[in-house]
Coordinates of C-alpha atoms in Angstrom, one line a residue:
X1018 CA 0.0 0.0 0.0
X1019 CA 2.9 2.1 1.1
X1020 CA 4.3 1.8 -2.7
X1021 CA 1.2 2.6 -4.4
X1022 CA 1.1 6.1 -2.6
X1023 CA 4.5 6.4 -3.6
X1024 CA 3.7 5.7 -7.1
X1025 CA 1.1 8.2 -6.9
X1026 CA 2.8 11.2 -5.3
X1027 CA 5.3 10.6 -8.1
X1028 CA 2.7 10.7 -10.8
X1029 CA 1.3 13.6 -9.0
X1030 CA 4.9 15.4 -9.6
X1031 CA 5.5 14.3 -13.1
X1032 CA 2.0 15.6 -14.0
X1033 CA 2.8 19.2 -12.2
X1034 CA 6.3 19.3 -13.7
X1035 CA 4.9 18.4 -17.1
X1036 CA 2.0 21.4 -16.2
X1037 CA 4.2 24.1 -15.7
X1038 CA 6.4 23.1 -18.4
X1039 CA 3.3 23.4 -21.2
X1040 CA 2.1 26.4 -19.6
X1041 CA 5.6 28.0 -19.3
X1042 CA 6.2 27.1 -23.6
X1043 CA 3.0 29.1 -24.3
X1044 CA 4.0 32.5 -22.6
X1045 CA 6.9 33.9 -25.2
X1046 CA 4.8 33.6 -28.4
X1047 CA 1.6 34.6 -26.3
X1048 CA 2.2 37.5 -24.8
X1049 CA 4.4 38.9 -27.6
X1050 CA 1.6 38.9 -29.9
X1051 CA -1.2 40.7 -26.7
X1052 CA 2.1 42.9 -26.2
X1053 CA 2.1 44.1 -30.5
X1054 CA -2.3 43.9 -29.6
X1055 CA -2.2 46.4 -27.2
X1056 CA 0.2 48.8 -29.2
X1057 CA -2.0 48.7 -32.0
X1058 CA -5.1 49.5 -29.6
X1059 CA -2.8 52.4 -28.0
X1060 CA -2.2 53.6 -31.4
X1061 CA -5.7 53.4 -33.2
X1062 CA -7.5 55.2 -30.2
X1063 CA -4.8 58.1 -30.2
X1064 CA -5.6 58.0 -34.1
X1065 CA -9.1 57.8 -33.4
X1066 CA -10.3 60.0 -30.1
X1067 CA -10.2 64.1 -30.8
X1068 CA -7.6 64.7 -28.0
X1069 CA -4.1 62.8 -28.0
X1070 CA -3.8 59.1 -26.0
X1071 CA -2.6 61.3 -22.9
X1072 CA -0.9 60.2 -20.2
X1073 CA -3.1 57.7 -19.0
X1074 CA -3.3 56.0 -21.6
X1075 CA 0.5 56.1 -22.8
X1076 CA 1.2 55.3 -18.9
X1077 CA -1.4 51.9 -19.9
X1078 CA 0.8 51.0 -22.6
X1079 CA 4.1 51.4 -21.0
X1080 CA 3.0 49.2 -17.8
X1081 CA 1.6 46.6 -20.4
X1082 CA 4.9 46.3 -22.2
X1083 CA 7.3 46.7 -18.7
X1084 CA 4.3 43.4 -17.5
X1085 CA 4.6 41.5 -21.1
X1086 CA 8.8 41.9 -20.5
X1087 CA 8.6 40.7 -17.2
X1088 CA 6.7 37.7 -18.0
X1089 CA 8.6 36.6 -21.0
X1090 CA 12.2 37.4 -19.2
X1091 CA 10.4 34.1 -16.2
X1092 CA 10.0 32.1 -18.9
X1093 CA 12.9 32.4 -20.6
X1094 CA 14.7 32.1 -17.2
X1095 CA 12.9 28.6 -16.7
X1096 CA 13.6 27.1 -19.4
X1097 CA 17.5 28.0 -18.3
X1098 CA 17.4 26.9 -14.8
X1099 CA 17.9 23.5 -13.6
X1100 CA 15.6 23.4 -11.1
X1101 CA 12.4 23.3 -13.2
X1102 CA 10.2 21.4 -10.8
X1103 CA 10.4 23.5 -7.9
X1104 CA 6.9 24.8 -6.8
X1105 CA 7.9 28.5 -7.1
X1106 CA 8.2 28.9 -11.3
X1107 CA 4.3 27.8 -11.0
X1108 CA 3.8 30.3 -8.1
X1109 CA 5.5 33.5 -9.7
X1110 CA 3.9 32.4 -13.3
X1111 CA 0.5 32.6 -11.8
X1112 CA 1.1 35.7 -10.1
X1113 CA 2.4 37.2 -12.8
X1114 CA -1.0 36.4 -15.6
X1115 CA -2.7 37.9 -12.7
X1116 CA -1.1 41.0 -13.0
X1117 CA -1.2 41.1 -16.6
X1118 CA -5.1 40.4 -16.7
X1119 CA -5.9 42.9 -14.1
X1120 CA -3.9 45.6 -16.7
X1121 CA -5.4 44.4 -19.4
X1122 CA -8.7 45.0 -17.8
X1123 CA -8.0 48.7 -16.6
X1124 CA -7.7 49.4 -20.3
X1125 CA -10.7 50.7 -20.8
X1126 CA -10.6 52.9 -17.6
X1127 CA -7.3 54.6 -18.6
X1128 CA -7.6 55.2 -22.5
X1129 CA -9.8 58.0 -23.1
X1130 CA -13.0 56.5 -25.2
X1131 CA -15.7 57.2 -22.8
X1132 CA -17.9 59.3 -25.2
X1133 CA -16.6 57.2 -28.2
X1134 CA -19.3 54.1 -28.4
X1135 CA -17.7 52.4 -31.5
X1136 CA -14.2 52.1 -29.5
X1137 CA -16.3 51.0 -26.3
X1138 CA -18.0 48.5 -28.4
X1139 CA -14.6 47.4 -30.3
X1140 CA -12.3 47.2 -27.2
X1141 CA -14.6 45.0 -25.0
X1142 CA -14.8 42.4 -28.1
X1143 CA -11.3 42.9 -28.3
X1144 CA -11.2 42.1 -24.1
X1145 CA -13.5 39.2 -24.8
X1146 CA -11.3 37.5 -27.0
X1147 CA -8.3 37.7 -25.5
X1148 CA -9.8 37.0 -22.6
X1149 CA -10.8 33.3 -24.4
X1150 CA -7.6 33.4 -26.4
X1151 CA -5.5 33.5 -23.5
X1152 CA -7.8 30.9 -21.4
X1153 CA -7.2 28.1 -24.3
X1154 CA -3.2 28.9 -24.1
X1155 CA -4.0 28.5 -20.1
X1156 CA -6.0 25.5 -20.1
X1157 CA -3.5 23.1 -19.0
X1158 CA -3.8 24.7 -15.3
X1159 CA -6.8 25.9 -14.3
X1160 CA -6.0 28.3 -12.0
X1161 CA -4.2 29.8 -13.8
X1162 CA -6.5 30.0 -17.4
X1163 CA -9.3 31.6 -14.0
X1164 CA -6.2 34.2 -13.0
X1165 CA -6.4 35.4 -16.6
X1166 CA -10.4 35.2 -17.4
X1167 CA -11.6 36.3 -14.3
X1168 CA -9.9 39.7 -13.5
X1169 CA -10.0 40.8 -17.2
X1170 CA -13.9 40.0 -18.0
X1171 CA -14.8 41.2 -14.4
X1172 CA -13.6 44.5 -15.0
X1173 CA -15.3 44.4 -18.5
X1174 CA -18.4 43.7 -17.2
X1175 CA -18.3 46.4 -14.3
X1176 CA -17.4 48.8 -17.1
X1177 CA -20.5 47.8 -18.9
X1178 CA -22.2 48.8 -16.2
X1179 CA -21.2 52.8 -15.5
X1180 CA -22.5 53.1 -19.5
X1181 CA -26.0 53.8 -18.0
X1182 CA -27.9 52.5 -21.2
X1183 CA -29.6 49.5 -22.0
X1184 CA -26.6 48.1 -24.6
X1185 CA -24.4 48.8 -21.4
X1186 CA -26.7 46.3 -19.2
X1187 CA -26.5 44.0 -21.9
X1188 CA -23.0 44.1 -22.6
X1189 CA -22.7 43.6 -18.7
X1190 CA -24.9 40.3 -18.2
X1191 CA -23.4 39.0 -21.7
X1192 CA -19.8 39.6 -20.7
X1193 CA -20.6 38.1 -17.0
X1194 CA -22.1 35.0 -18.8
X1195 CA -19.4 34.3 -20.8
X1196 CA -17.3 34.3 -18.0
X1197 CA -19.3 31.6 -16.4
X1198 CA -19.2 29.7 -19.3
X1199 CA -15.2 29.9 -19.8
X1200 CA -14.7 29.1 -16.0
X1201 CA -16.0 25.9 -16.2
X1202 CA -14.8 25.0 -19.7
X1203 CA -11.1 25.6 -18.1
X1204 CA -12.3 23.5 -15.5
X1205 CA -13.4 20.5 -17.8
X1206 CA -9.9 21.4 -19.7
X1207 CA -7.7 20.8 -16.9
X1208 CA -9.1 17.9 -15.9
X1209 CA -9.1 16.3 -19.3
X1210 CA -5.4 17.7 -19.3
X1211 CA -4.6 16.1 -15.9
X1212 CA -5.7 12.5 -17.0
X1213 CA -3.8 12.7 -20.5
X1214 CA -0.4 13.5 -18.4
X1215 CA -1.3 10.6 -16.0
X1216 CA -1.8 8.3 -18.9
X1217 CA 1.0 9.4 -20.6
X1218 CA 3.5 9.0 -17.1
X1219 CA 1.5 5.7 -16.1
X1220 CA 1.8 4.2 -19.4
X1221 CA 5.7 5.5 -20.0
X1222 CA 6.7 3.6 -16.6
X1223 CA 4.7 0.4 -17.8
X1224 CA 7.0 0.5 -21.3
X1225 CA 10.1 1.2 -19.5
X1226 CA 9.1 -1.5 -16.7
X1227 CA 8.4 -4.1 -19.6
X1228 CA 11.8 -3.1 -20.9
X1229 CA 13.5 -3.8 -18.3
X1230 CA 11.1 -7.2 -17.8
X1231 CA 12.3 -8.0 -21.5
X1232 CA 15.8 -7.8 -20.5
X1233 CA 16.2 -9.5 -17.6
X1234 CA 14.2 -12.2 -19.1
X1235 CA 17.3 -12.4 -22.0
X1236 CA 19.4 -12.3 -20.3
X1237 CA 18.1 -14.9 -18.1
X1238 CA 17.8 -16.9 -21.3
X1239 CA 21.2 -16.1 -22.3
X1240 CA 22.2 -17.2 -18.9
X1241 CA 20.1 -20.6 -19.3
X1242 CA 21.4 -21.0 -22.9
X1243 CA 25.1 -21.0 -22.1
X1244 CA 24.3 -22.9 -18.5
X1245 CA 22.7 -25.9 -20.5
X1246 CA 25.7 -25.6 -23.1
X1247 CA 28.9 -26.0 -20.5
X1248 CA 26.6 -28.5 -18.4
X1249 CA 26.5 -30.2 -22.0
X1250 CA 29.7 -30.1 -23.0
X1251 CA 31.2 -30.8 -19.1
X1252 CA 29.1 -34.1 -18.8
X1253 CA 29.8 -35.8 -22.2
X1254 CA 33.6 -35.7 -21.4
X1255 CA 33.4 -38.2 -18.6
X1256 CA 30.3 -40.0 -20.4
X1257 CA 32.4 -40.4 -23.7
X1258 CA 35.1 -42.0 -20.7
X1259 CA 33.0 -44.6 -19.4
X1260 CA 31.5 -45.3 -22.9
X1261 CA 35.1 -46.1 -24.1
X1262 CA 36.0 -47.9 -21.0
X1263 CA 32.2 -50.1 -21.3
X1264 CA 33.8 -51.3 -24.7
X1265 CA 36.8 -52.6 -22.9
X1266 CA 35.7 -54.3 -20.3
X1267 CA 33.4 -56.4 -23.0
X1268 CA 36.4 -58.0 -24.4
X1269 CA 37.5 -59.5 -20.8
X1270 CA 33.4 -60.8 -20.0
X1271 CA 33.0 -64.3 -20.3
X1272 CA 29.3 -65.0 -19.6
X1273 CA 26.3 -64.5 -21.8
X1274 CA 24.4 -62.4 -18.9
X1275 CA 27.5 -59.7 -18.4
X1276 CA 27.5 -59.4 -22.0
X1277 CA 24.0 -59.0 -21.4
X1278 CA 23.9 -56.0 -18.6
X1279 CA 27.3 -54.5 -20.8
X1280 CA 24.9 -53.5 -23.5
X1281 CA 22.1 -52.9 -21.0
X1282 CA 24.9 -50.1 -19.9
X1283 CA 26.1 -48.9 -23.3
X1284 CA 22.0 -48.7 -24.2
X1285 CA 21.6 -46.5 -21.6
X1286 CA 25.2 -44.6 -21.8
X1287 CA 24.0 -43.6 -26.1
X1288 CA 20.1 -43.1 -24.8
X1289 CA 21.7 -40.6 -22.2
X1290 CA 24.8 -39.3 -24.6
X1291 CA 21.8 -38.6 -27.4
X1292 CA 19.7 -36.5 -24.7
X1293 CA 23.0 -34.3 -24.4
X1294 CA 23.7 -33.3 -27.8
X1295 CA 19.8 -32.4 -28.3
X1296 CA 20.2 -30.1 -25.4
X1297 CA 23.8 -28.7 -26.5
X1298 CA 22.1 -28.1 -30.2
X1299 CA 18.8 -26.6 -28.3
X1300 CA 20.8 -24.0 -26.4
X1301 CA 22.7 -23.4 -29.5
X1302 CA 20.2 -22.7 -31.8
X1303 CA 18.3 -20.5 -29.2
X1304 CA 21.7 -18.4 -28.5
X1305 CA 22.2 -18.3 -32.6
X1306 CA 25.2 -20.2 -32.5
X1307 CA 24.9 -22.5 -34.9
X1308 CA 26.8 -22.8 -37.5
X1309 CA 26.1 -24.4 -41.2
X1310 CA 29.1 -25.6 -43.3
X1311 CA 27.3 -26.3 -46.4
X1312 CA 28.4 -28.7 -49.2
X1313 CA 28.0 -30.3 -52.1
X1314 CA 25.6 -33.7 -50.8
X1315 CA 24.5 -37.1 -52.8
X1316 CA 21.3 -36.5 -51.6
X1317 CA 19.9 -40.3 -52.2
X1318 CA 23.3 -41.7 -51.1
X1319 CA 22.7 -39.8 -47.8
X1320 CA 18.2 -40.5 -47.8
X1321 CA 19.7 -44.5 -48.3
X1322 CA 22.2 -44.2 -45.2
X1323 CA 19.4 -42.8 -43.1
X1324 CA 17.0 -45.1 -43.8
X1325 CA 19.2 -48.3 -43.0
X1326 CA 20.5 -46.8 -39.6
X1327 CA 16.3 -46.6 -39.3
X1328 CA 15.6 -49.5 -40.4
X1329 CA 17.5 -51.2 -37.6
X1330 CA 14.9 -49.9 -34.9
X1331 CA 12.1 -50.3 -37.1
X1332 CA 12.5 -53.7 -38.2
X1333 CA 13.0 -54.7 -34.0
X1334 CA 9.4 -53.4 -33.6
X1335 CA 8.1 -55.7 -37.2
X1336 CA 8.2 -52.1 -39.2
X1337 CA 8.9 -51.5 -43.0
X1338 CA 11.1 -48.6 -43.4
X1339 CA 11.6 -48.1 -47.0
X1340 CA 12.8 -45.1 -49.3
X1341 CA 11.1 -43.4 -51.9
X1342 CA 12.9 -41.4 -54.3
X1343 CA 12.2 -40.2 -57.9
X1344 CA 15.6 -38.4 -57.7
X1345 CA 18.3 -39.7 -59.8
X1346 CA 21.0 -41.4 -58.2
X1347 CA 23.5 -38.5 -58.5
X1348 CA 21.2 -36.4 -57.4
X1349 CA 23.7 -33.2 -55.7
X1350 CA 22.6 -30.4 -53.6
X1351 CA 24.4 -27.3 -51.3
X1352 CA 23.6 -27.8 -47.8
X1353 CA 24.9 -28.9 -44.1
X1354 CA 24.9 -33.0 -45.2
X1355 CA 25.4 -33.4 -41.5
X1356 CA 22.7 -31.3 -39.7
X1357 CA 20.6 -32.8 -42.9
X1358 CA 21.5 -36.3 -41.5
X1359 CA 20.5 -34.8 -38.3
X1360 CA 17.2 -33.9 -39.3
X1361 CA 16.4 -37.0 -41.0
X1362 CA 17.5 -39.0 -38.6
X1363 CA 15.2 -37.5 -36.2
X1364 CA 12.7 -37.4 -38.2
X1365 CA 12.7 -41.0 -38.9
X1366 CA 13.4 -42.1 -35.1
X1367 CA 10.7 -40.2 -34.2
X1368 CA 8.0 -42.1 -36.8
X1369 CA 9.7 -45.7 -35.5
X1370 CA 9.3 -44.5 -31.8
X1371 CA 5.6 -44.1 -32.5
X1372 CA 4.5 -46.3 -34.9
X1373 CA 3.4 -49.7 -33.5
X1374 CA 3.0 -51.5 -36.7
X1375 CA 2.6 -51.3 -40.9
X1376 CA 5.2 -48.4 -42.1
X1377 CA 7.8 -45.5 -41.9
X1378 CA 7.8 -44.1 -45.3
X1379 CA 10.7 -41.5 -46.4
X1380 CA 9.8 -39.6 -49.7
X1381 CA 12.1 -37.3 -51.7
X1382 CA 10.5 -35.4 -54.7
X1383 CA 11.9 -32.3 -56.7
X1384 CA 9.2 -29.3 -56.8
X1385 CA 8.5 -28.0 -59.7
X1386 CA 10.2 -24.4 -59.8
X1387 CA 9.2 -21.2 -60.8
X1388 CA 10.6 -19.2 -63.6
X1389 CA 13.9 -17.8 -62.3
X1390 CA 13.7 -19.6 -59.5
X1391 CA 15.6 -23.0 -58.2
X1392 CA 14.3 -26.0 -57.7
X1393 CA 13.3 -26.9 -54.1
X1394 CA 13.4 -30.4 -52.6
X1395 CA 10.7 -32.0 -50.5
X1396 CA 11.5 -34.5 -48.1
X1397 CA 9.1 -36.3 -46.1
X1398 CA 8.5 -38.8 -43.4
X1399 CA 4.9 -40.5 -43.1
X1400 CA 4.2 -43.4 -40.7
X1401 CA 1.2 -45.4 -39.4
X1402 CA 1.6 -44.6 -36.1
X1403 CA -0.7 -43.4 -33.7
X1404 CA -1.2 -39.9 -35.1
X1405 CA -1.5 -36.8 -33.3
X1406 CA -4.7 -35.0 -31.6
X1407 CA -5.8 -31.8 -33.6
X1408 CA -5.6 -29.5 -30.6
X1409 CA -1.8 -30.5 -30.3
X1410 CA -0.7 -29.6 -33.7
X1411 CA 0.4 -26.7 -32.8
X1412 CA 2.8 -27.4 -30.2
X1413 CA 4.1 -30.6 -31.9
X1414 CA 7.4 -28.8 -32.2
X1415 CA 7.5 -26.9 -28.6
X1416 CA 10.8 -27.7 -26.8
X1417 CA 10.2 -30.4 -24.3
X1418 CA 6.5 -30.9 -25.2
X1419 CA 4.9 -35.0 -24.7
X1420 CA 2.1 -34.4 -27.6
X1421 CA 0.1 -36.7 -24.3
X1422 CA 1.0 -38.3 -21.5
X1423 CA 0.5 -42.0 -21.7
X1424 CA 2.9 -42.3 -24.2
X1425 CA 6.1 -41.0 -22.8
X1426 CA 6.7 -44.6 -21.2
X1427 CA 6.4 -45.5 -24.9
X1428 CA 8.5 -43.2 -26.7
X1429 CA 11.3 -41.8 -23.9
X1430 CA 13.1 -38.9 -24.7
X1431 CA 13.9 -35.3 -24.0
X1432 CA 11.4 -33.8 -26.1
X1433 CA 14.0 -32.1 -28.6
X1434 CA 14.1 -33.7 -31.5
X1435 CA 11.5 -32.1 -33.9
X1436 CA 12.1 -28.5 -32.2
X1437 CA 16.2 -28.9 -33.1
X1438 CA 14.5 -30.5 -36.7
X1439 CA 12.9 -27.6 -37.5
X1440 CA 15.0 -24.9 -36.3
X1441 CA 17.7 -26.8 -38.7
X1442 CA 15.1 -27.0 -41.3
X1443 CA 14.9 -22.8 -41.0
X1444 CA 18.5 -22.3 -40.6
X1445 CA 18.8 -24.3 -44.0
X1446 CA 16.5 -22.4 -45.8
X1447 CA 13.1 -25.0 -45.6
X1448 CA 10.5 -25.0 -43.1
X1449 CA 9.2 -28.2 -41.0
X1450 CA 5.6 -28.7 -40.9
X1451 CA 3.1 -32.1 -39.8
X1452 CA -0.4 -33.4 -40.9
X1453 CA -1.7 -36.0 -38.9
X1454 CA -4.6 -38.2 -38.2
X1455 CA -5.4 -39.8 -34.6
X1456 CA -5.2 -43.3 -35.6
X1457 CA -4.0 -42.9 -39.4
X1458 CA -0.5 -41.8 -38.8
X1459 CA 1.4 -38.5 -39.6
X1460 CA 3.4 -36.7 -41.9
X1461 CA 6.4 -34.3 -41.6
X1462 CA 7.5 -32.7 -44.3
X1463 CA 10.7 -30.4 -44.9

């Protein structure tokens, strides 16, 4: 709770900071042009009235301009000082459009116009406006849009007043209303104002929060990617050891059941050795660190090799695995012929792990190519296996994802091998995808 009041006493701040600022940018443009205004005024009623401006009325102009200096030398100073979001700059500011409203509205008690209706008339439009002008400028405080109105269009309205005529008592009520109307428009302004700024700061912290959320999650990634790497790398150096040492030892057993448990152990040695590498190339491809050394490839010779290191699993469990090419024999293509092994290979362990009975199928075609552009090959690996749900296509080639339960006792494995397929299948150029039945079987095509 103690944080959230925290959070909003320093939204509170940003917001007044960010206030004074907007209303501080408006004053030099502003009150230049009401300055060059209330010249002209000075100059047509001298022009205008049968006497000169007399000293009233010059003394009007000269306070206007010495006001108008002294408000534009605060903002310039603002903008120049370092301590922008100290309380006072919003203090002084307010005091000063005070000062310059309450001159403003002695204008037409100074200049002599009192028996010259038209100017009357003219000069409290004129009031009115900039009066309405100035409160828009203002709008983004609303005290201080009310310090301009208010003193200005008061003293307007009590001038209309002392004209003792029934346009006078108009003028008055007319003047008095639109006042009431601009004092709460300011008010409606600020507030609209105020929850723009707190948007604006609330939604600023949530981006640079996220940043920072994004970040840390990298390089938390990062962290994982090169932890699973070393662990990787640190435990196939003493598991390549006792692999090497396993086949040793079998040339010194002389019964059938230590032969036996030897291969048990060298079973379980590859089983655990393959897990490794499919976490050492997961963290790689995730960090971006692999790297293709691509080659000219029999592409048949190498579909042929695959298939017959398959075909040992496959034909354990009763299962055809056959090839099915319409390539030529010679057949050559560019590309990684190891990671290509790889993802064939893992591929086709993965259709023998679940296919029960009937047939691992692998098929190589060449697509027809458009004009001025290669050829592409297809290669494809169908089973009759047990298929795969429709509500789990999608994640079929999530890291460490068992499309369902019951059958990881059937199929055991780390849950790599079509995520590192198909992140070799980008990297290569292709893209992996499946079709599968429950029941029927599936197909993964590259």
């Amino acid at each position: 709770m103690h944080i959230d009041h925290a959070h909003a006493d320093h939204l509170s701040e940003q917001v007044l900071t960010a206030r004074t600022r907007m209303l501080f940018s408006h004053i030099p443009m502003g009150t230049t042009i009401a300055a060059g205004l209330g010249a002209l005024i000075a100059i047509m009623v001298d022009y205008m009235v049968d006497q000169s401006l007399g000293r009233q009325g010059w003394g009007w102009l000269t306070g206007l301009l010495v006001l108008a200096s002294i408000h534009i030398s605060r903002s310039i100073l603002y903008f120049r000082a370092k301590d922008r979001d100290h309380p006072r700059w919003m203090r002084n500011i307010k005091f000063s459009i005070a000062g310059l409203s309450i001159w403003w509205g002695a204008m037409l008690w100074m200049l002599p116009i009192r028996s010259h209706i038209e100017l009357q008339a003219t000069l409290i439009g004129t009031l009115s406006g900039l009066a309405a002008c100035g409160a828009f400028m203002l709008t983004v405080d609303r005290t201080a849009a009310r310090l301009w109105l208010a003193p200005m269009l008061a003293s307007v309205a009590l001038y209309c007043t002392t004209l003792s005529s029934v346009l006078g008592l108009f003028g008055a009520i007319s003047v008095t209303g639109f006042l009431g109307v601009l004092w709460l428009e300011t008010g409606r302004a600020d507030r609209r104002v105020g929850e723009l700024l707190f948007l604006r700061f609330t939604n600023d912290r949530i981006t640079a929060s996220q940043a920072v959320a994004l970040r840390e999650a990298e390089e938390l990634s990062q962290a994982k990617g090169q932890f699973l790497a070393t662990m990787s790398h640190e435990m196939r150096t003493p598991l390549h050891g006792i692999l090497g040492l396993s086949r040793l030892i079998r040339g010194e057993l002389r019964s059938q059941e230590a032969h036996e448990r030897m291969n048990l152990l060298e079973s379980a040695g590859q089983h655990l050795l393959g897990v490794i590498n499919d976490v050492l190339d997961y963290s790689r491809l995730q960090a971006g660190r692999i790297e293709l050394s691509p080659a000219p490839v029999n592409l048949p010779d190498l579909a042929r090799e695959v298939t017959s290191l398959a075909a040992v699993n496959g034909t354990e469990k009763g299962l055809d695995v056959v090839l099915d090419s319409t390539l030529p024999a010679d057949y050559m293509v560019h590309a990684d012929g190891g990671r290509l092994k790889q993802i064939l290979l893992n591929l086709l362990g993965n259709a023998v792990k679940f296919t029960e009975q009937g047939q691992v199928i692998m098929r190589l075609r060449e697509l027809a190519h458009e004009d001025g552009m290669p050829s592409r090959i297809s290669l494809a690996v169908s089973d009759t296996g047990i298929g795969i749900p429709e509500d789990e296509l999608a994640r079929v080639f999530d890291a460490f994802h068992q499309v369902d339960g019951r059958y990881e006792r059937k199929a055991a494995g780390s849950g790599l091998g079509l995520s590192i397929a198909r992140e070799l299948c980008v990297a290569m150029g292709g893209e992996l995808s499946c079709d599968s039945k429950p029941g029927q079987g599936s197909t993964f095509e590259c």
